[in-house]
Coordinates of C-alpha atoms in Angstrom, one line a residue:
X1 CA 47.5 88.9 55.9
X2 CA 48.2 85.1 55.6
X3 CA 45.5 82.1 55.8
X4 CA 47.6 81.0 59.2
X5 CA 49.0 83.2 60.9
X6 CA 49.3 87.1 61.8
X7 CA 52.0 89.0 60.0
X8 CA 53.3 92.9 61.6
X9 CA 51.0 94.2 59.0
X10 CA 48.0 92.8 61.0
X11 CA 48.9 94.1 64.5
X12 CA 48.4 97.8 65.9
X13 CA 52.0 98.7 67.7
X14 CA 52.4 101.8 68.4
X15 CA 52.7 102.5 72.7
X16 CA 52.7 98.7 73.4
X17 CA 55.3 96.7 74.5
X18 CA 56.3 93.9 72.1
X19 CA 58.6 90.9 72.7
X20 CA 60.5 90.1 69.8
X21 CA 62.0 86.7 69.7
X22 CA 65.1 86.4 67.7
X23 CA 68.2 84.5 66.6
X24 CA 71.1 86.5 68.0
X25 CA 72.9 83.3 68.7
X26 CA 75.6 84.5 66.4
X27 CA 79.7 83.7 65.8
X28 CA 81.6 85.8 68.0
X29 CA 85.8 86.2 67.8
X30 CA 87.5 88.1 70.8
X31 CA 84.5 89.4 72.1
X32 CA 82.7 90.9 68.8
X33 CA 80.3 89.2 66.1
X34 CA 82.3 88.1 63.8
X35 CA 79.4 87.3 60.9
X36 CA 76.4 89.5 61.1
X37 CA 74.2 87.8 58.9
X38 CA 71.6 86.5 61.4
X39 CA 71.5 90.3 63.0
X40 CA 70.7 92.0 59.9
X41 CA 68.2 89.4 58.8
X42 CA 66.7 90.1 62.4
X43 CA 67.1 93.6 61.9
X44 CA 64.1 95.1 59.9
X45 CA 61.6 93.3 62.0
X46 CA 62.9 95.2 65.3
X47 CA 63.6 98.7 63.1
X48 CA 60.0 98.2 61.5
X49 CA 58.6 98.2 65.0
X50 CA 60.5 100.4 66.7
X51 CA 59.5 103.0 63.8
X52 CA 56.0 102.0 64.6
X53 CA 55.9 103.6 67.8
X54 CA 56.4 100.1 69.8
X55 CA 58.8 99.7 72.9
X56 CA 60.8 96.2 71.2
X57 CA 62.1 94.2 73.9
X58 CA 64.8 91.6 72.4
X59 CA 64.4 88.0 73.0
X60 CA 67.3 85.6 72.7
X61 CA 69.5 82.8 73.4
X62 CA 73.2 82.3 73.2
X63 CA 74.7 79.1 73.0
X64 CA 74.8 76.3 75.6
X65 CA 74.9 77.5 78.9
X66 CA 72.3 74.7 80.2
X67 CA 70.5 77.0 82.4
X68 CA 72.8 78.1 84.3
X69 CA 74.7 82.2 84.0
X70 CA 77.8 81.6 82.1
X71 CA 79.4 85.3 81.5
X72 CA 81.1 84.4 78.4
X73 CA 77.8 83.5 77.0
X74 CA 76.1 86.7 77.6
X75 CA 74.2 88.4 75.2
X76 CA 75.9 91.8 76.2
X77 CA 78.6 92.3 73.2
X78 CA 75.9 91.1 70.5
X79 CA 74.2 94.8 71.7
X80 CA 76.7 96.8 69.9
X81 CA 76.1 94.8 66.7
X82 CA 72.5 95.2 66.7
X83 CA 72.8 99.0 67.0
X84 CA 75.0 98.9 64.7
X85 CA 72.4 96.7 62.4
X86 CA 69.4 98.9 63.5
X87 CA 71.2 102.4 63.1
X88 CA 69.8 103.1 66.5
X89 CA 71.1 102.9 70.2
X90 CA 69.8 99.7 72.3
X91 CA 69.7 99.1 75.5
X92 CA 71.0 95.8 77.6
X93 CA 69.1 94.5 80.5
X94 CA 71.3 92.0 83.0
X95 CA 68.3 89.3 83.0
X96 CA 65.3 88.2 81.2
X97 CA 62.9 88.4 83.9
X98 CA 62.4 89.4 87.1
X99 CA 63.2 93.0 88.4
X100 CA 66.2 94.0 86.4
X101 CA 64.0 93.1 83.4
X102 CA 60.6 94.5 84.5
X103 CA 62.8 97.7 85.5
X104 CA 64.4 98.4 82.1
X105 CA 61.3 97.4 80.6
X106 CA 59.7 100.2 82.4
X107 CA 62.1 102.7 81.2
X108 CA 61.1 102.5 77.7
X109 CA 59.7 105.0 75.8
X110 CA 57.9 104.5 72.3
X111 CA 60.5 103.9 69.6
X112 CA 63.2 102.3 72.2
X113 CA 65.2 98.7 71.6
X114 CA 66.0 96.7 74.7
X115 CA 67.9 93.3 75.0
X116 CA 67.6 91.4 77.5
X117 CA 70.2 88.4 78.7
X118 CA 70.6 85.5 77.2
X119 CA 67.2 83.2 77.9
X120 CA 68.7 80.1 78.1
X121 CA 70.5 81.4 81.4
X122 CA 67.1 79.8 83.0
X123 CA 66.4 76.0 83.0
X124 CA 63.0 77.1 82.6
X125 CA 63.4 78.3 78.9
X126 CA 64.2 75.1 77.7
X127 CA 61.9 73.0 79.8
X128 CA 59.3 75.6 79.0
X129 CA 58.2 75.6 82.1
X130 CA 54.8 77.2 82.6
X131 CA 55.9 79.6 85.3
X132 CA 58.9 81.2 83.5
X133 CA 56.6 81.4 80.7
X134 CA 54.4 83.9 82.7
X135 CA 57.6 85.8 83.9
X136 CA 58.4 86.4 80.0
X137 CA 55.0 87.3 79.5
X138 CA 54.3 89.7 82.2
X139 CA 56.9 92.1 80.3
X140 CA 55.1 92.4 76.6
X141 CA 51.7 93.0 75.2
X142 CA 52.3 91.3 71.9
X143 CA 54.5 88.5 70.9
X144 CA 55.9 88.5 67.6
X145 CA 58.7 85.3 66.5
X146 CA 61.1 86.2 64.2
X147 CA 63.6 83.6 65.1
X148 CA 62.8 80.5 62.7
X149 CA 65.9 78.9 63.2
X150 CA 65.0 78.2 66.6
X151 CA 61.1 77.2 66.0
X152 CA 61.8 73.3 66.1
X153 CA 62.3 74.0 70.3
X154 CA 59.1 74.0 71.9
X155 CA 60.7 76.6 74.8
X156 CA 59.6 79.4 76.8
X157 CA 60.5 82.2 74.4
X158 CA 60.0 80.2 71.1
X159 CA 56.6 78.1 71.9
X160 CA 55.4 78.6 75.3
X161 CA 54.8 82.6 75.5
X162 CA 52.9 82.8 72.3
X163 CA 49.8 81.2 73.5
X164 CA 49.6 83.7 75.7
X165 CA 48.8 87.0 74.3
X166 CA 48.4 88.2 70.6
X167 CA 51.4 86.5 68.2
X168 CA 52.6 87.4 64.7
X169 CA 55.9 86.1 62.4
X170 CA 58.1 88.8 62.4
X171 CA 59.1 89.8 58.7
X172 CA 62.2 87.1 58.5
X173 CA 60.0 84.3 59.7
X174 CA 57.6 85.5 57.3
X175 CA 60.0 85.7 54.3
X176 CA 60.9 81.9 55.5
X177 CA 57.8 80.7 55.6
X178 CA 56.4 82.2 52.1
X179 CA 59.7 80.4 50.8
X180 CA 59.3 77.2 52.5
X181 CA 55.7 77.0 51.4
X182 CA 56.3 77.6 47.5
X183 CA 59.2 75.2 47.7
X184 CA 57.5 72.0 48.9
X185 CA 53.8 72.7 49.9
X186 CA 52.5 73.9 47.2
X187 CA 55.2 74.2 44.5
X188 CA 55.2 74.6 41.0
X189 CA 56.3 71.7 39.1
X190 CA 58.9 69.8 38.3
X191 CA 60.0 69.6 41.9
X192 CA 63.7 68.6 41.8
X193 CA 65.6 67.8 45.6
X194 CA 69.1 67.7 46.2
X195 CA 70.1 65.9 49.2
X196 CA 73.9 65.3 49.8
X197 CA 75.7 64.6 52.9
X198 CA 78.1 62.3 54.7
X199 CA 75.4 59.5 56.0
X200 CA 72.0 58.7 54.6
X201 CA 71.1 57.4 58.4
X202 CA 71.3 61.0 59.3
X203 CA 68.5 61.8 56.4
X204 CA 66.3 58.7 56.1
X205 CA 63.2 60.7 57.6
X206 CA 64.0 63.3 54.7
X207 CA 64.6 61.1 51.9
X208 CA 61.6 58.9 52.8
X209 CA 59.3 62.2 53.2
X210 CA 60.7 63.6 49.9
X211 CA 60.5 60.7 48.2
X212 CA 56.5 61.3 48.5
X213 CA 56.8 65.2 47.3
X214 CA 59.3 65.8 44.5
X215 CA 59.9 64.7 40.9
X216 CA 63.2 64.2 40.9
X217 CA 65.2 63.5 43.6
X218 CA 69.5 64.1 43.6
X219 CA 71.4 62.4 45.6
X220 CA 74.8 63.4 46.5
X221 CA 78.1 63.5 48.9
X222 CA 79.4 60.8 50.5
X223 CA 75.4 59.2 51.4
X224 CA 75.2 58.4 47.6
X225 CA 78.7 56.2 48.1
X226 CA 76.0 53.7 50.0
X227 CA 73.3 54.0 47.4
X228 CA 76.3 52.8 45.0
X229 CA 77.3 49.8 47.2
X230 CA 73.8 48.9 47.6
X231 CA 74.1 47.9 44.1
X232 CA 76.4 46.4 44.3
X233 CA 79.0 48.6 43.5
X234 CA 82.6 48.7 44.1
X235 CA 83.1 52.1 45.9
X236 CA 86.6 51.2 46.8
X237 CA 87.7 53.1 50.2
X238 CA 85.1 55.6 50.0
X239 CA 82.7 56.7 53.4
X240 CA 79.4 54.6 52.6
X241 CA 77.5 52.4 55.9
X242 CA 77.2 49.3 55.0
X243 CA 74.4 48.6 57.7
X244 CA 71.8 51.1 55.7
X245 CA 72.0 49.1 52.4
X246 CA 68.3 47.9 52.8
X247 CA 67.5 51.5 54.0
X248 CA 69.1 52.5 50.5
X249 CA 67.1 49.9 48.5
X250 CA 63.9 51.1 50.3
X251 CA 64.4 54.6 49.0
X252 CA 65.0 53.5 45.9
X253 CA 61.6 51.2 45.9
X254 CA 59.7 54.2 46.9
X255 CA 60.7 56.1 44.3
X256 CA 59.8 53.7 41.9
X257 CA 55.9 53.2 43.7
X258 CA 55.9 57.1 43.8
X259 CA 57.5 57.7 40.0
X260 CA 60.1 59.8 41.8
X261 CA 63.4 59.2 39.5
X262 CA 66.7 59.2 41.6
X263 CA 69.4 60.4 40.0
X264 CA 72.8 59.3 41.4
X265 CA 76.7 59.7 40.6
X266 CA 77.4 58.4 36.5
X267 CA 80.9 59.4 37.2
X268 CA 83.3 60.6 40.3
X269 CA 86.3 62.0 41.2
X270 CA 88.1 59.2 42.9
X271 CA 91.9 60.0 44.8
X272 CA 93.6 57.5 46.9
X273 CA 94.2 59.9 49.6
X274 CA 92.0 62.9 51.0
X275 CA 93.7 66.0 50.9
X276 CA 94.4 69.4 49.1
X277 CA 96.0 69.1 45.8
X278 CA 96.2 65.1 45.6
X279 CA 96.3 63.2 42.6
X280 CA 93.1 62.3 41.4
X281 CA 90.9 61.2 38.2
X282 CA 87.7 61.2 36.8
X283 CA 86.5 57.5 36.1
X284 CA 82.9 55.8 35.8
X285 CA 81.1 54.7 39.3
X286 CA 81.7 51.2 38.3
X287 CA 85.9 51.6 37.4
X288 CA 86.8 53.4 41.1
X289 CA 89.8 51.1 41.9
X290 CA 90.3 49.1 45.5
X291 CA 92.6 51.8 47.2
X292 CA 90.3 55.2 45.9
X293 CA 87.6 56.7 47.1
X294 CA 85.5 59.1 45.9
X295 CA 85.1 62.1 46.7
X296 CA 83.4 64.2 44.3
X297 CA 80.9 63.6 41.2
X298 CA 82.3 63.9 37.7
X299 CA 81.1 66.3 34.5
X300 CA 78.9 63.5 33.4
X301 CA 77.2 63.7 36.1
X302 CA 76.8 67.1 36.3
X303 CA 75.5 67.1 32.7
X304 CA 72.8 65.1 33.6
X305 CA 71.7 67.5 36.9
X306 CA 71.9 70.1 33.9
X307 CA 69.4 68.3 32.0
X308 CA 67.1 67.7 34.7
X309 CA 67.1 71.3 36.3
X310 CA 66.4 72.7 32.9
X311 CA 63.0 72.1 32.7
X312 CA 62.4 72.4 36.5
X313 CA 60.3 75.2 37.9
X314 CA 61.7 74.4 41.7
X315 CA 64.5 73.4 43.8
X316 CA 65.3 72.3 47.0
X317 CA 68.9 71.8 48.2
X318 CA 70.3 70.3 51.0
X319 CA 74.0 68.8 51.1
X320 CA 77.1 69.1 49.0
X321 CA 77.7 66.8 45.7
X322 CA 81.2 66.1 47.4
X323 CA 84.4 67.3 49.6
X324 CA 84.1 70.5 48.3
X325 CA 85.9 72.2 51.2
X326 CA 89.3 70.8 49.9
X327 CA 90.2 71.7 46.3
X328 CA 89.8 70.1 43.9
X329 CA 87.3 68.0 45.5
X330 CA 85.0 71.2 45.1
X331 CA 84.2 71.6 41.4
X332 CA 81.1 69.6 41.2
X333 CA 79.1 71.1 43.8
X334 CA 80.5 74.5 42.5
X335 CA 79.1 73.7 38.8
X336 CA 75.9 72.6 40.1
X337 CA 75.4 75.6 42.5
X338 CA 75.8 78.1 39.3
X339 CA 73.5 76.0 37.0
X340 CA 71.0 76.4 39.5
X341 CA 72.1 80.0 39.8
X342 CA 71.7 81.0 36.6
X343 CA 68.7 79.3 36.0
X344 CA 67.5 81.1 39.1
X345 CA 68.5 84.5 37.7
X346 CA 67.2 84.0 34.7
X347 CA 63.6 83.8 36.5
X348 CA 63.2 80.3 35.5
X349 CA 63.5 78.5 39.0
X350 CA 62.3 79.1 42.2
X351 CA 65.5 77.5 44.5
X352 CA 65.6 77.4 47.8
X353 CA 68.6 76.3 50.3
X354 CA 69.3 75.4 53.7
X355 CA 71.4 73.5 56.1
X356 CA 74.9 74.7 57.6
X357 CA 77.2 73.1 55.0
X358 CA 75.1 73.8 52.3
X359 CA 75.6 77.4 53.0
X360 CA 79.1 77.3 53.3
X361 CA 79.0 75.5 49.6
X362 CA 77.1 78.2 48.2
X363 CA 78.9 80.7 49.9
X364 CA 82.5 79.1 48.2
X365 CA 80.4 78.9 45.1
X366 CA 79.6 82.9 45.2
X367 CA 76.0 82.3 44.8
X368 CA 74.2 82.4 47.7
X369 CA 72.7 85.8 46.6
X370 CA 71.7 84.2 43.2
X371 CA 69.1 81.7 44.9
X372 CA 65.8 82.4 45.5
X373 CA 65.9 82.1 49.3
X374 CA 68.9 80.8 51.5
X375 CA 68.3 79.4 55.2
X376 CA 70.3 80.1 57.8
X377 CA 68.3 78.0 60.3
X378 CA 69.8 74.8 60.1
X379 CA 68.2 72.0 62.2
X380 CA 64.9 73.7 61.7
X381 CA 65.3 73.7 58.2
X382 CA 66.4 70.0 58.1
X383 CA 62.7 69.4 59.9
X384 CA 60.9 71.0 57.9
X385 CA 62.1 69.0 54.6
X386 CA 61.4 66.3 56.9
X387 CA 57.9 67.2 57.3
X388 CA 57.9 67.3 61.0
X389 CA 55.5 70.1 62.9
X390 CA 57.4 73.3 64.2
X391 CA 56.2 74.4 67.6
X392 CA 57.2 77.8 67.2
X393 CA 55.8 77.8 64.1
X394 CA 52.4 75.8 65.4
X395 CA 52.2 78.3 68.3
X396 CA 51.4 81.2 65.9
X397 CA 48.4 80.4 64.1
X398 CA 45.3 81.9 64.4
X399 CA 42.9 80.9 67.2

């Protein structure tokens, strides 16, 4: 039992209906999942209650469809993968409300997965709107959110239905949470951040709040190109924004009224042109020439990351050091990735990862099962280093 909110092991299952909401909003390729990951992170929650005697009905959206039934955006194919995930047949209801819902709901027996159609088929999921929050309702006796990755959207299914009857975090949401928690709100010290990225005005909410709640604080990718110039810095023909150089030097005063130090680039890779294989060398941030730009950090630079995560007891990481989907513009990110790997391993850091590129890095970096905890919830992630409120995380305290 948490201080906040109910977990499964607080609620009594068996013979009740319980809507489940999850992220099923998965990569599909002619017609089949083509990554599972979200699906079997979703899977032990619905297995744990369907094993509990519970009648799981499936909650989820797909894509974009704006409210409207678009068939290539139904949920339907992503019910062979979860059976697949589950070891156990499911069964597919054409809506998420009305009678073909309350209808296949009915036909439940204790142990039996439904899904139902894709939510956001209804404006009334994203609007939340009060009366399709009662037509969600009507088909569950307990609510339980397992979908994190979508708790930034105060909607129907996410927010709206859990203030009405009994809620509880659903074992990946829990898992996220208990990460998320130990990472930044209460973490064991010294706190070290890794921010990277194309633009630091996509990240000047995070870097301002983290500038308040870490040690140490990286900064990487092409973001730390306008921390450079800011400087005054030649950076060559490197990505940087020229109109966030005071945004830039007001990080960098915060850190110094907060004692946060900010570690940026020593050295870089600098190449005149961007692509697979080109020439390239390694020179000091102040000797990138006119017509280079940079596009990765150097070993120097990674040396002194080393030295910092050394005697850190926790990591957060968001953004690549560099380019790294184009060799060779990859190896810095790659080395940092298995420092903190191994430091992870070696039970000597708590790390924790999120955001859609940083995943792909790890993943090129073989590591991702090395960290501590990797998120696959993207935008919510990105709010909650932010320090913004989740609603569908709000919804499920206690009351």
């Amino acid at each position: 039992m948490t201080a906040h909110y109910l977990t499964l092991d607080d609620i009594d299952v068996k013979g009740k209906r319980v809507l489940v909401r999850a992220d099923l909003n998965v990569p599909m390729k002619d017609g089949r999942v083509s990554d599972m990951l979200r699906i079997e992170r979703q899977a032990p929650t619905i297995r744990e209650l369907a094993e509990k005697g519970a009648r799981v009905i499936v909650l989820s959206h797909f894509d974009r469809p704006k409210g409207k039934i678009v068939p290539s955006m139904s949920l339907y194919p992503v019910t062979f993968a979860l059976a697949f995930a589950l070891s156990r047949p499911v069964a597919f209801a054409s809506d998420c409300v009305g009678k073909t819902a309350e209808d296949a709901v009915a036909a439940l027996k204790d142990g039996d997965v439904l899904l139902l159609e894709n939510t956001r088929f209804h404006e009334g999921e994203e609007k939340n709107d009060p009366a399709f929050v009662k037509e969600i309702a009507k088909l569950g006796d307990i609510f339980v959110n397992d979908a994190f990755s979508a708790a930034h959207r105060a909607h129907a299914t996410t927010e709206g239905v859990a203030h009405l009857m009994p809620s509880a975090a659903g074992r990946a949401m829990e898992l996220e949470l208990k990460h998320l928690a130990q990472a930044l709100d209460d973490p064991k010290r010294p706190l070290v951040a890794v921010v990277g990225g194309a633009k630091v005005s996509t990240k000047i909410q995070l870097l301002e709040h983290l500038i308040s709640k870490v040690d140490v604080l990286v900064i990487g990718g092409a973001m730390a190109n306008t921390f450079l110039a800011a400087e005054g810095i030649n950076v060559g023909k490197s990505l940087y924004e020229p109109d966030h150089f005071e945004t830039a030097r007001r990080i960098v005063s915060l850190a110094t009224d907060t004692g946060t130090a900010i570690i940026l680039p020593i050295d870089v890779v600098a190449a005149t042109e961007f692509k697979a294989g080109a020439h390239h060398r390694t020179v000091p941030v102040r000797e990138v020439a006119a017509d280079e730009m940079i596009l990765d950090v150097g070993p120097d630079t990674i040396d002194e990351f080393e030295r910092r995560i050394v005697t850190a007891a926790t990591l957060v990481w968001n953004g690549p050091f560099g380019a790294f989907e184009t060799r060779p513009f990859d190896r810095g990110t790659v080395a940092a990735a298995k420092l903190v790997a191994e430091r992870t391993k070696a039970g000597r850091l708590l790390s924790v990862a999120g955001g859609g590129d940083t995943v792909a890095a790890l993943n090129h970096a073989h590591v991702s099962d090395d960290f501590s905890y990797v998120s696959t919830a993207g935008g919510a992630f990105l709010e909650w280093l932010e320090g913004q409120e989740l609603p569908g995380v709000a919804a499920l305290r206690r009351r």
